[in-house]
Tab-separated table of C-alpha atoms in Angstrom:
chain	number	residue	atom	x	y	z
A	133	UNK	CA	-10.882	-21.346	24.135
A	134	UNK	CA	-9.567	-19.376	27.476
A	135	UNK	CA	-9.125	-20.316	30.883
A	136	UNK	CA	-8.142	-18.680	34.152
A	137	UNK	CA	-6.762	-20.094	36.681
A	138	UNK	CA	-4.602	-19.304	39.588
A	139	UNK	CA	-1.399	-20.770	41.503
A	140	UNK	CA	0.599	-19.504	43.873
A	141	UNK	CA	2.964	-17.135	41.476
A	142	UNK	CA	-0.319	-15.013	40.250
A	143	UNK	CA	-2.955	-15.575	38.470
A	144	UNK	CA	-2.533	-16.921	34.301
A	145	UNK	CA	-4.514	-17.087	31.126
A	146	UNK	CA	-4.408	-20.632	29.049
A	147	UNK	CA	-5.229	-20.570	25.361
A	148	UNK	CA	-5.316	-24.388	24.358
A	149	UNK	CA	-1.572	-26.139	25.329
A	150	UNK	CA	0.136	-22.859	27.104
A	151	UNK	CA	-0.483	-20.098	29.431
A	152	UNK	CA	0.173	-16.324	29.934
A	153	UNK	CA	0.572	-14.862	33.548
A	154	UNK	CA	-1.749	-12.264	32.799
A	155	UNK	CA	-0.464	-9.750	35.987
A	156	UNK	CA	2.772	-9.439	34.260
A	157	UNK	CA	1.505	-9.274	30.237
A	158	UNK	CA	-0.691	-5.774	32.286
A	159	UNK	CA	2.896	-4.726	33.282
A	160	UNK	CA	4.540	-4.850	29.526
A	161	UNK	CA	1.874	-3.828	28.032
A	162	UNK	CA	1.612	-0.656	30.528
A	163	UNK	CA	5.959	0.066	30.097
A	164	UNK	CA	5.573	1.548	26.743
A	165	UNK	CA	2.690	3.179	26.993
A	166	UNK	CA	2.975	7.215	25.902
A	167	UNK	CA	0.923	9.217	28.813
A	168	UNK	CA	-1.294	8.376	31.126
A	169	UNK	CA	-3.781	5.520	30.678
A	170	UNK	CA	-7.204	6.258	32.156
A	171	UNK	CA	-9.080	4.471	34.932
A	172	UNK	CA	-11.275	2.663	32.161
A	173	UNK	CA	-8.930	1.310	30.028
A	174	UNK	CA	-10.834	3.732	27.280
A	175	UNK	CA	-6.832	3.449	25.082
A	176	UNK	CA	-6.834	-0.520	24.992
A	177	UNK	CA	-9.481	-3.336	23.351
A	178	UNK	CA	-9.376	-6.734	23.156
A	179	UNK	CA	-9.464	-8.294	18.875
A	180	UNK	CA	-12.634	-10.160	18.239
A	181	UNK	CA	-11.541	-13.419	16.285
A	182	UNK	CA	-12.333	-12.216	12.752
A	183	UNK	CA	-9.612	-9.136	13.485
A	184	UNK	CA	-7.364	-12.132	14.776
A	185	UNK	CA	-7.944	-13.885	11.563
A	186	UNK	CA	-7.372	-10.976	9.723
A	187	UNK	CA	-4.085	-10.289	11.647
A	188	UNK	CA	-2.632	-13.446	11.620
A	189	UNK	CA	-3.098	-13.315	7.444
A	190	UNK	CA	-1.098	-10.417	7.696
A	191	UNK	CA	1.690	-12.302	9.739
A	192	UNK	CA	1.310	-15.688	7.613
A	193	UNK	CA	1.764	-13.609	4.611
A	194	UNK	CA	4.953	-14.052	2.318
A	195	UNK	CA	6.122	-10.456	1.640
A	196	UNK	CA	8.992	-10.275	-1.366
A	197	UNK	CA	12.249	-8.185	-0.232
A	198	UNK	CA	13.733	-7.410	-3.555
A	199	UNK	CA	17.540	-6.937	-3.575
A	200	UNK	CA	19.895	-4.424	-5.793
A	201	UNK	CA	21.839	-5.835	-8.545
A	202	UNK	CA	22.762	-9.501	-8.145
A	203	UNK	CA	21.242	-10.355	-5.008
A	204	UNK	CA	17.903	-12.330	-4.790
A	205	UNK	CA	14.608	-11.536	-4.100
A	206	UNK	CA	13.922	-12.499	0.100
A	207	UNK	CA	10.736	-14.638	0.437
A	208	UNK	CA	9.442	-13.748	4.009
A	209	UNK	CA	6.849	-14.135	6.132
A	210	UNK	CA	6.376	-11.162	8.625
A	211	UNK	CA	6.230	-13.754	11.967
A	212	UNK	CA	9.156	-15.275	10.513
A	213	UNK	CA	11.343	-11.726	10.473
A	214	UNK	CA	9.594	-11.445	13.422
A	215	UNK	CA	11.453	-14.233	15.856
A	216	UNK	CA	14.527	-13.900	13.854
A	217	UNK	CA	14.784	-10.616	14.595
A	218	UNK	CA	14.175	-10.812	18.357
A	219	UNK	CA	16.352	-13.960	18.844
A	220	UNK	CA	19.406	-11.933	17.246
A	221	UNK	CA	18.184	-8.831	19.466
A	222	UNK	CA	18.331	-11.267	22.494
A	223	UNK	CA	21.187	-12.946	21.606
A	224	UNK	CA	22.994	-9.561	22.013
A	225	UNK	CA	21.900	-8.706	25.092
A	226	UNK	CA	19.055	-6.553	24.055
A	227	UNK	CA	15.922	-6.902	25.689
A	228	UNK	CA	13.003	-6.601	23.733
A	229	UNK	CA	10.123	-5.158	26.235
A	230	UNK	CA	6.896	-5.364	23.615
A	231	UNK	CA	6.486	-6.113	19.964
A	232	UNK	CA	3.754	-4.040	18.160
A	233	UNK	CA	2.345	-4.195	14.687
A	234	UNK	CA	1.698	-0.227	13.567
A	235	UNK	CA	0.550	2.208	10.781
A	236	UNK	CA	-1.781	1.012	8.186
A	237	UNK	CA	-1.609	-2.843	8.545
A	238	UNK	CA	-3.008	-2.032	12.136
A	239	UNK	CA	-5.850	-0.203	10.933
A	240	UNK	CA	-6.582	-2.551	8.227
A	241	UNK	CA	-7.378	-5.438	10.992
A	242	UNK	CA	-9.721	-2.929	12.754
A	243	UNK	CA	-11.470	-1.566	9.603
A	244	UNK	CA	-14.151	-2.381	7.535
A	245	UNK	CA	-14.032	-5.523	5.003
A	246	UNK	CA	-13.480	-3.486	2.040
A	247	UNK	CA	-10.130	-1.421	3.503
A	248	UNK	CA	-6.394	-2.247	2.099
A	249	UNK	CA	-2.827	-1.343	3.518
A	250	UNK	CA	0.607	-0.903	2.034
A	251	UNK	CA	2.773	-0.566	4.575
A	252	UNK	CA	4.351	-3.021	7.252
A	253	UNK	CA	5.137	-1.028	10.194
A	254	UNK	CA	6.553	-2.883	13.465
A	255	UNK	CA	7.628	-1.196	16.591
A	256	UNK	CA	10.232	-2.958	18.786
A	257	UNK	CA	10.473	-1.281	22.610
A	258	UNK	CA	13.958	-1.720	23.304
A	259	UNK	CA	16.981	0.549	25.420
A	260	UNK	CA	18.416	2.853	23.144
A	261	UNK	CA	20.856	4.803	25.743
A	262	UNK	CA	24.493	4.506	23.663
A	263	UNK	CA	25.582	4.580	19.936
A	264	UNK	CA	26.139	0.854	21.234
A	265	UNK	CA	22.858	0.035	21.462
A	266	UNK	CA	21.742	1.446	18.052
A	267	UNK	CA	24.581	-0.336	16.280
A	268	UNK	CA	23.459	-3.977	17.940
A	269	UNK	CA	19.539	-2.986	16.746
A	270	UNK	CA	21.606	-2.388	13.199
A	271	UNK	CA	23.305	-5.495	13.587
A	272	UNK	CA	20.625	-7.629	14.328
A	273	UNK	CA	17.998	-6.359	11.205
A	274	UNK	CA	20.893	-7.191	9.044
A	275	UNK	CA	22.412	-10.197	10.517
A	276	UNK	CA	18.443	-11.779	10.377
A	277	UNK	CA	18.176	-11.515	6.519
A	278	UNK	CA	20.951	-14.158	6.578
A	279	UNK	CA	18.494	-16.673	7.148
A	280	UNK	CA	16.235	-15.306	4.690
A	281	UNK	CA	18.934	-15.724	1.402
A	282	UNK	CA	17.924	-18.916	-0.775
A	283	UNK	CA	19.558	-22.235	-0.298
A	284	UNK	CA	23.248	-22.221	-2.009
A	285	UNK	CA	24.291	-18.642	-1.194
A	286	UNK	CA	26.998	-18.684	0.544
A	287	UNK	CA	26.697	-16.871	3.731
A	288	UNK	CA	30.154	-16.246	4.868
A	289	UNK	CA	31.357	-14.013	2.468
A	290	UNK	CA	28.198	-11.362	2.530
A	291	UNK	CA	29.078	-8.436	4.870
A	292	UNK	CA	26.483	-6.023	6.854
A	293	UNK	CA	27.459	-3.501	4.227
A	294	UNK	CA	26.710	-5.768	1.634
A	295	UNK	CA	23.312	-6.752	2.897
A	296	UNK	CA	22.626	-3.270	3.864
A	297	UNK	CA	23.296	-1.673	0.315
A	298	UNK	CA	20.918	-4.415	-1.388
A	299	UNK	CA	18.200	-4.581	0.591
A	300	UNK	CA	17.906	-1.893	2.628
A	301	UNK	CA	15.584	0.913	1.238
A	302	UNK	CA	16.210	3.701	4.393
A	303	UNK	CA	17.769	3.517	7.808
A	304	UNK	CA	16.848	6.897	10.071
A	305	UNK	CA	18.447	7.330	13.452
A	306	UNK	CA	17.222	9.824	16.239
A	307	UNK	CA	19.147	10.423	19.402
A	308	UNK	CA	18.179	14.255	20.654
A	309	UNK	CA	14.819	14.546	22.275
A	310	UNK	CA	13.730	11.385	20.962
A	311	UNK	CA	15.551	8.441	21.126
A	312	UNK	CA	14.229	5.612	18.168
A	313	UNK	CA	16.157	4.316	15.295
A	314	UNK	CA	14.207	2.980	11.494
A	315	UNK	CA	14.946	0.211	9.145
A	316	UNK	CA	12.837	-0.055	6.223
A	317	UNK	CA	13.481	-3.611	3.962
A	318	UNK	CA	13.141	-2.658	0.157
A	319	UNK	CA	9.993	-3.765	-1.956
A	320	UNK	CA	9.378	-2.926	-5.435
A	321	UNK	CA	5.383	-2.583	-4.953
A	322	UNK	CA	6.071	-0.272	-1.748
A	323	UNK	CA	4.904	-2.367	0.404
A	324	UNK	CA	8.049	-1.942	2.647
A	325	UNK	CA	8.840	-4.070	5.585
A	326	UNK	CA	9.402	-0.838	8.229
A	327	UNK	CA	11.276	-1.949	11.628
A	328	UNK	CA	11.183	0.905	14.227
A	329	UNK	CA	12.952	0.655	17.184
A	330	UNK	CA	11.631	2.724	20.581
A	331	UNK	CA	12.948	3.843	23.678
A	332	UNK	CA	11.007	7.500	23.516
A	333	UNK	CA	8.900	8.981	21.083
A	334	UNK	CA	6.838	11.964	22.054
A	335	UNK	CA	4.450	11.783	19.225
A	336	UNK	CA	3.492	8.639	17.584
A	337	UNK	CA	-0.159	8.852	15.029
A	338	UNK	CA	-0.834	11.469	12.736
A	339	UNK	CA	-4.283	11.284	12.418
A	340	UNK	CA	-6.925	9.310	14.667
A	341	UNK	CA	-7.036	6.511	11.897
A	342	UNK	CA	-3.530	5.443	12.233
A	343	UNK	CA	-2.896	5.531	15.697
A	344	UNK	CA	-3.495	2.104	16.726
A	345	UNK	CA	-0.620	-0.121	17.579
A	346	UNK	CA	-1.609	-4.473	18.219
A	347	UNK	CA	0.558	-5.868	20.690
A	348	UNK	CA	2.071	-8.973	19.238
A	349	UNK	CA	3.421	-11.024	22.015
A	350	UNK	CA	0.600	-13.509	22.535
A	351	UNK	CA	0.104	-14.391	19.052
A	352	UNK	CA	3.997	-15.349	18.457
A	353	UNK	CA	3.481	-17.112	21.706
A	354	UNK	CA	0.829	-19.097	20.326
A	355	UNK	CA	2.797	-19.732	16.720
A	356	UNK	CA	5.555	-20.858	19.374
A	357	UNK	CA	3.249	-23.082	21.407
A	358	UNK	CA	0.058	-23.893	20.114
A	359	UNK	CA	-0.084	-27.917	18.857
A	360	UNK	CA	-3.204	-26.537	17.208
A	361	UNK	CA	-4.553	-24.795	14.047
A	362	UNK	CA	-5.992	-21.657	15.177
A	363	UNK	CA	-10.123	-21.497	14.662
A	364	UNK	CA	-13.171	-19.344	16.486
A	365	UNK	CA	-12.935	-21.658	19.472
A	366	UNK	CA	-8.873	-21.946	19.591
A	367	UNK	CA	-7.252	-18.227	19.166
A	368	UNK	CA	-4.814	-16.133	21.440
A	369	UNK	CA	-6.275	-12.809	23.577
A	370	UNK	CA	-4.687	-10.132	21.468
A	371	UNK	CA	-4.777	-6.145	22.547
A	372	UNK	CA	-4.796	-3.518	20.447
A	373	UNK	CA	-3.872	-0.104	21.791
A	374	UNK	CA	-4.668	3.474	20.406
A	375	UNK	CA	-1.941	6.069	21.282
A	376	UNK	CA	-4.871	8.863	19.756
A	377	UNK	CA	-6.482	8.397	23.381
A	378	UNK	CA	-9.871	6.978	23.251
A	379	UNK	CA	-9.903	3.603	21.213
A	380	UNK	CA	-13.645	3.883	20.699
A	381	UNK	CA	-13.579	7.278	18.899
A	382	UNK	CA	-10.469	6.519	17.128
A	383	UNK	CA	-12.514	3.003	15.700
A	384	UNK	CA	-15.236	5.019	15.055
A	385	UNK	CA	-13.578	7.523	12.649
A	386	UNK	CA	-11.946	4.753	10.750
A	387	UNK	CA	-15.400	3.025	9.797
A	388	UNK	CA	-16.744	6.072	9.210
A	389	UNK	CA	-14.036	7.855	7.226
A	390	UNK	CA	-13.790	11.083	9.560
A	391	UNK	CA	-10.535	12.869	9.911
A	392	UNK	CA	-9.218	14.270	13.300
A	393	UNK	CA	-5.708	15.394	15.164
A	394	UNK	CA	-4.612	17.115	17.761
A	395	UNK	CA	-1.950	19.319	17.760
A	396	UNK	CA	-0.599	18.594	14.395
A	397	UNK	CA	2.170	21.153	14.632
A	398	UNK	CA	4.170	18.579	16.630
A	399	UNK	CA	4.282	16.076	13.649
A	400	UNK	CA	7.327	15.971	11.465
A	401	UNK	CA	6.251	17.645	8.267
A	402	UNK	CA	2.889	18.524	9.904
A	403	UNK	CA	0.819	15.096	8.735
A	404	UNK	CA	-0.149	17.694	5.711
A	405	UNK	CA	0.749	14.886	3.069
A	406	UNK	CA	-1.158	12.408	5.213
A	407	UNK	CA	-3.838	14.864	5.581
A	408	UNK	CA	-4.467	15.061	1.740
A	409	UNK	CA	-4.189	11.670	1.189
A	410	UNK	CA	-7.009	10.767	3.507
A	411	UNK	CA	-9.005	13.647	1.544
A	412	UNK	CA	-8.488	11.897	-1.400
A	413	UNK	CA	-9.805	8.540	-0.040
A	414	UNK	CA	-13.057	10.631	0.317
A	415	UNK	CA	-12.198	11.369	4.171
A	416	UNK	CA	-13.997	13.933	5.727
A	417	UNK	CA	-12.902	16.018	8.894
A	418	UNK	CA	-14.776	15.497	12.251
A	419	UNK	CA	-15.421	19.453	12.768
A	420	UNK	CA	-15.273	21.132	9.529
A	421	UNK	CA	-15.207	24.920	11.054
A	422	UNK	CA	-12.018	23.992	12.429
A	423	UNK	CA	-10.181	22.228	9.100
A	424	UNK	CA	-8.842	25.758	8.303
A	425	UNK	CA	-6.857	26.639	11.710
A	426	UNK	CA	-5.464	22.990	11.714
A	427	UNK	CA	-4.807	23.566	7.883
A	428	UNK	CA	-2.378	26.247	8.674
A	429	UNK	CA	-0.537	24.605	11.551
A	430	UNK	CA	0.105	21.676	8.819
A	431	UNK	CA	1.150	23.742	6.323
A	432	UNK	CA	3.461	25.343	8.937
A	433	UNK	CA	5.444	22.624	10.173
A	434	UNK	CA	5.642	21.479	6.905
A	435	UNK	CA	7.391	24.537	5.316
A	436	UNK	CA	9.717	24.283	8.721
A	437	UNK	CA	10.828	20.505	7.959
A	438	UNK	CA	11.012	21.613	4.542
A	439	UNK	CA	11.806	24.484	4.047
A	440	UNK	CA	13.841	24.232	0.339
A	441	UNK	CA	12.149	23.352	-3.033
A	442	UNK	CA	14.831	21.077	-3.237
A	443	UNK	CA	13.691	19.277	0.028
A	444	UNK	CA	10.213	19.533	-1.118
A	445	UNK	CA	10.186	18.189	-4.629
A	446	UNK	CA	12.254	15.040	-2.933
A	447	UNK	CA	9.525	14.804	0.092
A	448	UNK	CA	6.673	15.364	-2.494
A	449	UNK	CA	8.474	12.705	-5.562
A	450	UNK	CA	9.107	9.944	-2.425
A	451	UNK	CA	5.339	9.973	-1.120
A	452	UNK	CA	3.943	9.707	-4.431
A	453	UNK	CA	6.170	6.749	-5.031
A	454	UNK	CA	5.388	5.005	-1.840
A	455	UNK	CA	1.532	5.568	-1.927
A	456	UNK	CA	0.463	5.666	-4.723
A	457	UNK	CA	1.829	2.826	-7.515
A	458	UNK	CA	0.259	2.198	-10.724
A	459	UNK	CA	-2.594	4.345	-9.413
A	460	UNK	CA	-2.276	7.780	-11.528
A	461	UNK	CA	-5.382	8.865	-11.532
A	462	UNK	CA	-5.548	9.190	-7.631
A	463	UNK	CA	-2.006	10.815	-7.568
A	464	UNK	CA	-3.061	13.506	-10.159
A	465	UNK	CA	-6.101	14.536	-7.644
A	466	UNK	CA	-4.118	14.118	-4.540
A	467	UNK	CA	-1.867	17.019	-6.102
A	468	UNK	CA	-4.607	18.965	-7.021
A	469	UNK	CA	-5.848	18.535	-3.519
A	470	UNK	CA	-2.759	19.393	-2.030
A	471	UNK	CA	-2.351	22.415	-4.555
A	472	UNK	CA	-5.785	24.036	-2.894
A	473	UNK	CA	-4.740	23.869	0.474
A	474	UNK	CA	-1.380	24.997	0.074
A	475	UNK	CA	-2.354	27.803	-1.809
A	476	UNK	CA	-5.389	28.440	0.775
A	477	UNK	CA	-3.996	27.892	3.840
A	478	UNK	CA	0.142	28.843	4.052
A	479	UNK	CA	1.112	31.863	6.016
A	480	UNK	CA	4.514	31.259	6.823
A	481	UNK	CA	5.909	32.041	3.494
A	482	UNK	CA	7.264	35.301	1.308
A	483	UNK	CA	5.091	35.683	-2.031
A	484	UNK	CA	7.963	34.307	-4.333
A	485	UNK	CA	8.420	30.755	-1.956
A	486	UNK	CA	4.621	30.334	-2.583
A	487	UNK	CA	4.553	30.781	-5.873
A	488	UNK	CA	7.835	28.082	-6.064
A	489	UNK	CA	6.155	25.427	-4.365
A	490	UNK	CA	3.002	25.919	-6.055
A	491	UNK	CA	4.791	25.508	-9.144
A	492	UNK	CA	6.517	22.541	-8.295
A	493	UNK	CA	3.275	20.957	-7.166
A	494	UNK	CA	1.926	21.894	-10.859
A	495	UNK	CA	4.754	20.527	-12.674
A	496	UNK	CA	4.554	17.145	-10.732
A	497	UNK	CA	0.770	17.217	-11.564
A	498	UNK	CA	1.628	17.769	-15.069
A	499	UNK	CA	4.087	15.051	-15.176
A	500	UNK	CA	1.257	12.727	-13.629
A	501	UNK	CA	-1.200	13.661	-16.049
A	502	UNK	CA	0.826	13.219	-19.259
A	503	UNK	CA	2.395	9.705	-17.954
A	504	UNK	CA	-1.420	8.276	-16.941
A	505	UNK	CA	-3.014	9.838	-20.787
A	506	UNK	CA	-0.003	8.522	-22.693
A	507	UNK	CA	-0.937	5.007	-20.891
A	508	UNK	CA	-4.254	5.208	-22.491
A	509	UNK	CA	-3.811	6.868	-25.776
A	510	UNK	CA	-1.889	3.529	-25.747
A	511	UNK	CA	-4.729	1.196	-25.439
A	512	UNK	CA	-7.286	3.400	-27.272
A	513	UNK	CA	-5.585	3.289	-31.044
A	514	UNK	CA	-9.056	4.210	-32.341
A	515	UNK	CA	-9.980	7.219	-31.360
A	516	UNK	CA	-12.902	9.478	-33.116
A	517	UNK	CA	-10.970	13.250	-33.568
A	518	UNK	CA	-14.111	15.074	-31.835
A	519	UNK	CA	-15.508	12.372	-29.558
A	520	UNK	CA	-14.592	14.289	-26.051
A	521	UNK	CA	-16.372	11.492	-23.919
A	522	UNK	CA	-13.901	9.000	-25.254
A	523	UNK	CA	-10.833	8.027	-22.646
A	524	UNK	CA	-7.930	9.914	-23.972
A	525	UNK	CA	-9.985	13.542	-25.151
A	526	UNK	CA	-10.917	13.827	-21.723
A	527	UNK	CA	-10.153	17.731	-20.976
A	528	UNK	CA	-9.106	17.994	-16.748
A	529	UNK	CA	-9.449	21.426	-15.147
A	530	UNK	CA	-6.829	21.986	-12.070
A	531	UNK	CA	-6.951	24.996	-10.004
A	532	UNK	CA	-7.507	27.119	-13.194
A	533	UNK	CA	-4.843	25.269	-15.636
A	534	UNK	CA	-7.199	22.720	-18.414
A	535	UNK	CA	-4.336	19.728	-18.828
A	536	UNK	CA	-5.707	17.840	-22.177
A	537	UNK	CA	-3.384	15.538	-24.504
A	538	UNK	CA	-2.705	16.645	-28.076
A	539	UNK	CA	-3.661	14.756	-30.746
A	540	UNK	CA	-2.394	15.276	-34.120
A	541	UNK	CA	-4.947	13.938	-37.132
A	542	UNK	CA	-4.223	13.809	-40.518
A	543	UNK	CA	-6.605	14.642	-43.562
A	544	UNK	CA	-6.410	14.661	-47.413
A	545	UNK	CA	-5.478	17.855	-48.919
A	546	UNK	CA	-8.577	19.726	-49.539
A	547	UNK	CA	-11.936	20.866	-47.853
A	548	UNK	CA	-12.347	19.728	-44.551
A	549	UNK	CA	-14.867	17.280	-43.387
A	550	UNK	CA	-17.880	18.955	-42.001
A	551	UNK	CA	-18.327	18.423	-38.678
């Protein structure tokens, strides 16, 4: 239910008990926004109420934080961490211009029924101009799980180190071109609570698909104000931006599984893991005579970022972790799919760095394939010797290398049985 109405400070938006001066939620939602914004409003739509539903389960939803050695596990709701985390930022003088929900959770309230996310990506706009400034942002993550820690704990003797070493999974600060700093919150499934805090950031999507960012502010206005349960006649006026450009197209390629960038050689590591997990997911790209060219741009900046085996194997081993859990199967063809464009499509490197990575990517496949056939030999105890179609004599043919378990059967001494 929405009203306008107008008094003599500007005009304002009521949903149910409280009201939004809608000139100056424009103006915030403008600050932050990275290049120019077109006459139509083309970047920006307003969230029907099912996407609102959807998005508020996602807020109402109690994520687990797990904690390192002795410390519990955090039960907490994402609107929760939320105002806690903004009241401490407050509290300490930091002004907090826009809160935005990001990354896969976004897309997941804009996508069809049948989509899924596992990350929880919010981005904070605050001022980020001293080492000051990113020490108060630290301060203020940590200081917020405080309220979080189960009745009993005693409070006053847990540090910031303390908190940071248990339930902190990464922390990334960048002050040179950019100026942003990351706190991911650990979680055993990898569903990760990611807090990213923004003064600049030149590039912010990958792909098309995860470039939309939901502005946040009138929904925890509503959880602050509303007297009422929200429903389809009761629900705040939520916008969602996409930092891809267009907001149409960028909707339309994430219902219809289409893949498209632009200039992927200014993306840390390229978006080349990104780009073969979305091929995986049966993603196909939006011009296929032009795959190739952006192929080898990916690959590219990739071999830039990470340029060491070392550094790769670590990149690689940390992605598969965080994307794909308890799902084997999918991680064994990502690799192979990652294999065929690497070999295909890199430029940039001697013959003998090629042939390293390559091999790295085939002993991580290998790996992958043994741990997800040992799971099923496993369950299938019974197994006929020369059945191929059953589960675990299934024979799986990789970029010329056949991967199929060994299976050791005994027989009595004598003739063998004919087959």
């Amino acid at each position: 239910m929405e009203a306008t109405f107008s008094t003599e400070d500007g005009v304002f938006k009521e949903w149910g008990s409280f009201a939004v001066r809608s000139d100056h939620f424009c103006h915030r939602l403008r600050m932050n926004t990275p290049g120019p914004i077109s006459d139509d409003g083309q970047r920006f739509a307003v969230l029907s109420y099912e996407q609102v539903k959807r998005l508020h389960n996602i807020m109402d939803e109690v994520v687990p934080i797990h904690g390192r050695g002795n410390f519990p596990t955090l039960e907490i709701k994402l609107k929760d961490l939320v105002r806690v985390v903004r009241a401490n930022l407050e509290q300490d003088d930091v002004h907090v211009k826009d809160i935005r929900l990001n990354g896969g959770a976004a897309s997941y309230v804009l996508g069809p029924e049948n989509s899924f996310y596992n990350d929880l990506d919010l981005i904070f706009a605050v001022e980020l101009s001293t080492q000051r400034d990113y020490d108060r942002v630290k301060g203020a993550v940590l200081h917020s799980l405080l309220d979080f820690l189960p009745e009993g704990v005693c409070k006053t003797r847990i540090s910031s180190c303390s908190l940071k070493e248990a339930y902190v999974h990464k922390m990334v600060k960048v002050t040179e071109s950019d100026r942003w700093s990351l706190i991911s919150l650990s979680n055993n499934r990898g569903r990760n609570m990611e807090l990213k805090f923004v003064n600049s950031m030149k590039r912010q999507f990958e792909f098309s698909v995860d470039s939309f960012q939901i502005v946040l502010d009138s929904l925890l206005l509503f959880y602050d104000c509303a007297q009422m349960a929200m429903d389809d006649t009761l629900y705040p006026t939520i916008v969602a931006e996409s930092v891809y450009g267009d907001f149409q197209e960028a909707v339309y390629h994430l219902h219809k599984k289409l893949i498209s960038t632009r200039n992927p050689e200014e993306i840390r590591g390229g978006g080349l893991l990104k780009y073969c997990n979305l091929l995986v997911r049966d993603y196909k790209p939006t011009v296929p005579n032009d795959i190739k060219s952006l192929e080898r741009y990916m690959c590219s900046r990739f071999f830039i970022d990470f340029s060491d085996v070392g550094q790769q194997r670590n990149k690689l081993e940390s992605y598969l972790a965080n994307h794909f859990i308890g799902d084997d199967h999918s991680k064994y063809e990502y690799l192979m799919i990652l294999y065929k464009v690497v070999d295909e499509s890199t430029v940039c490197l001697m013959g003998h760095e090629r042939r390293q990575t390559l091999t790295l990517i085939v002993q991580l496949a290998y790996q992958v394939y043994v741990q997800e056939h040992s799971q099923i030999l496993l369950k299938t105890q019974q197994l006929s010797p020369y059945d191929l179609t059953s589960p675990g004599h299934q024979i799986m043919l990789g970029n010329g290398f056949f991967f199929s378990p060994y299976i050791a059967t005994c027989y009595p001494c004598g003739w063998l049985p004919c087959a």
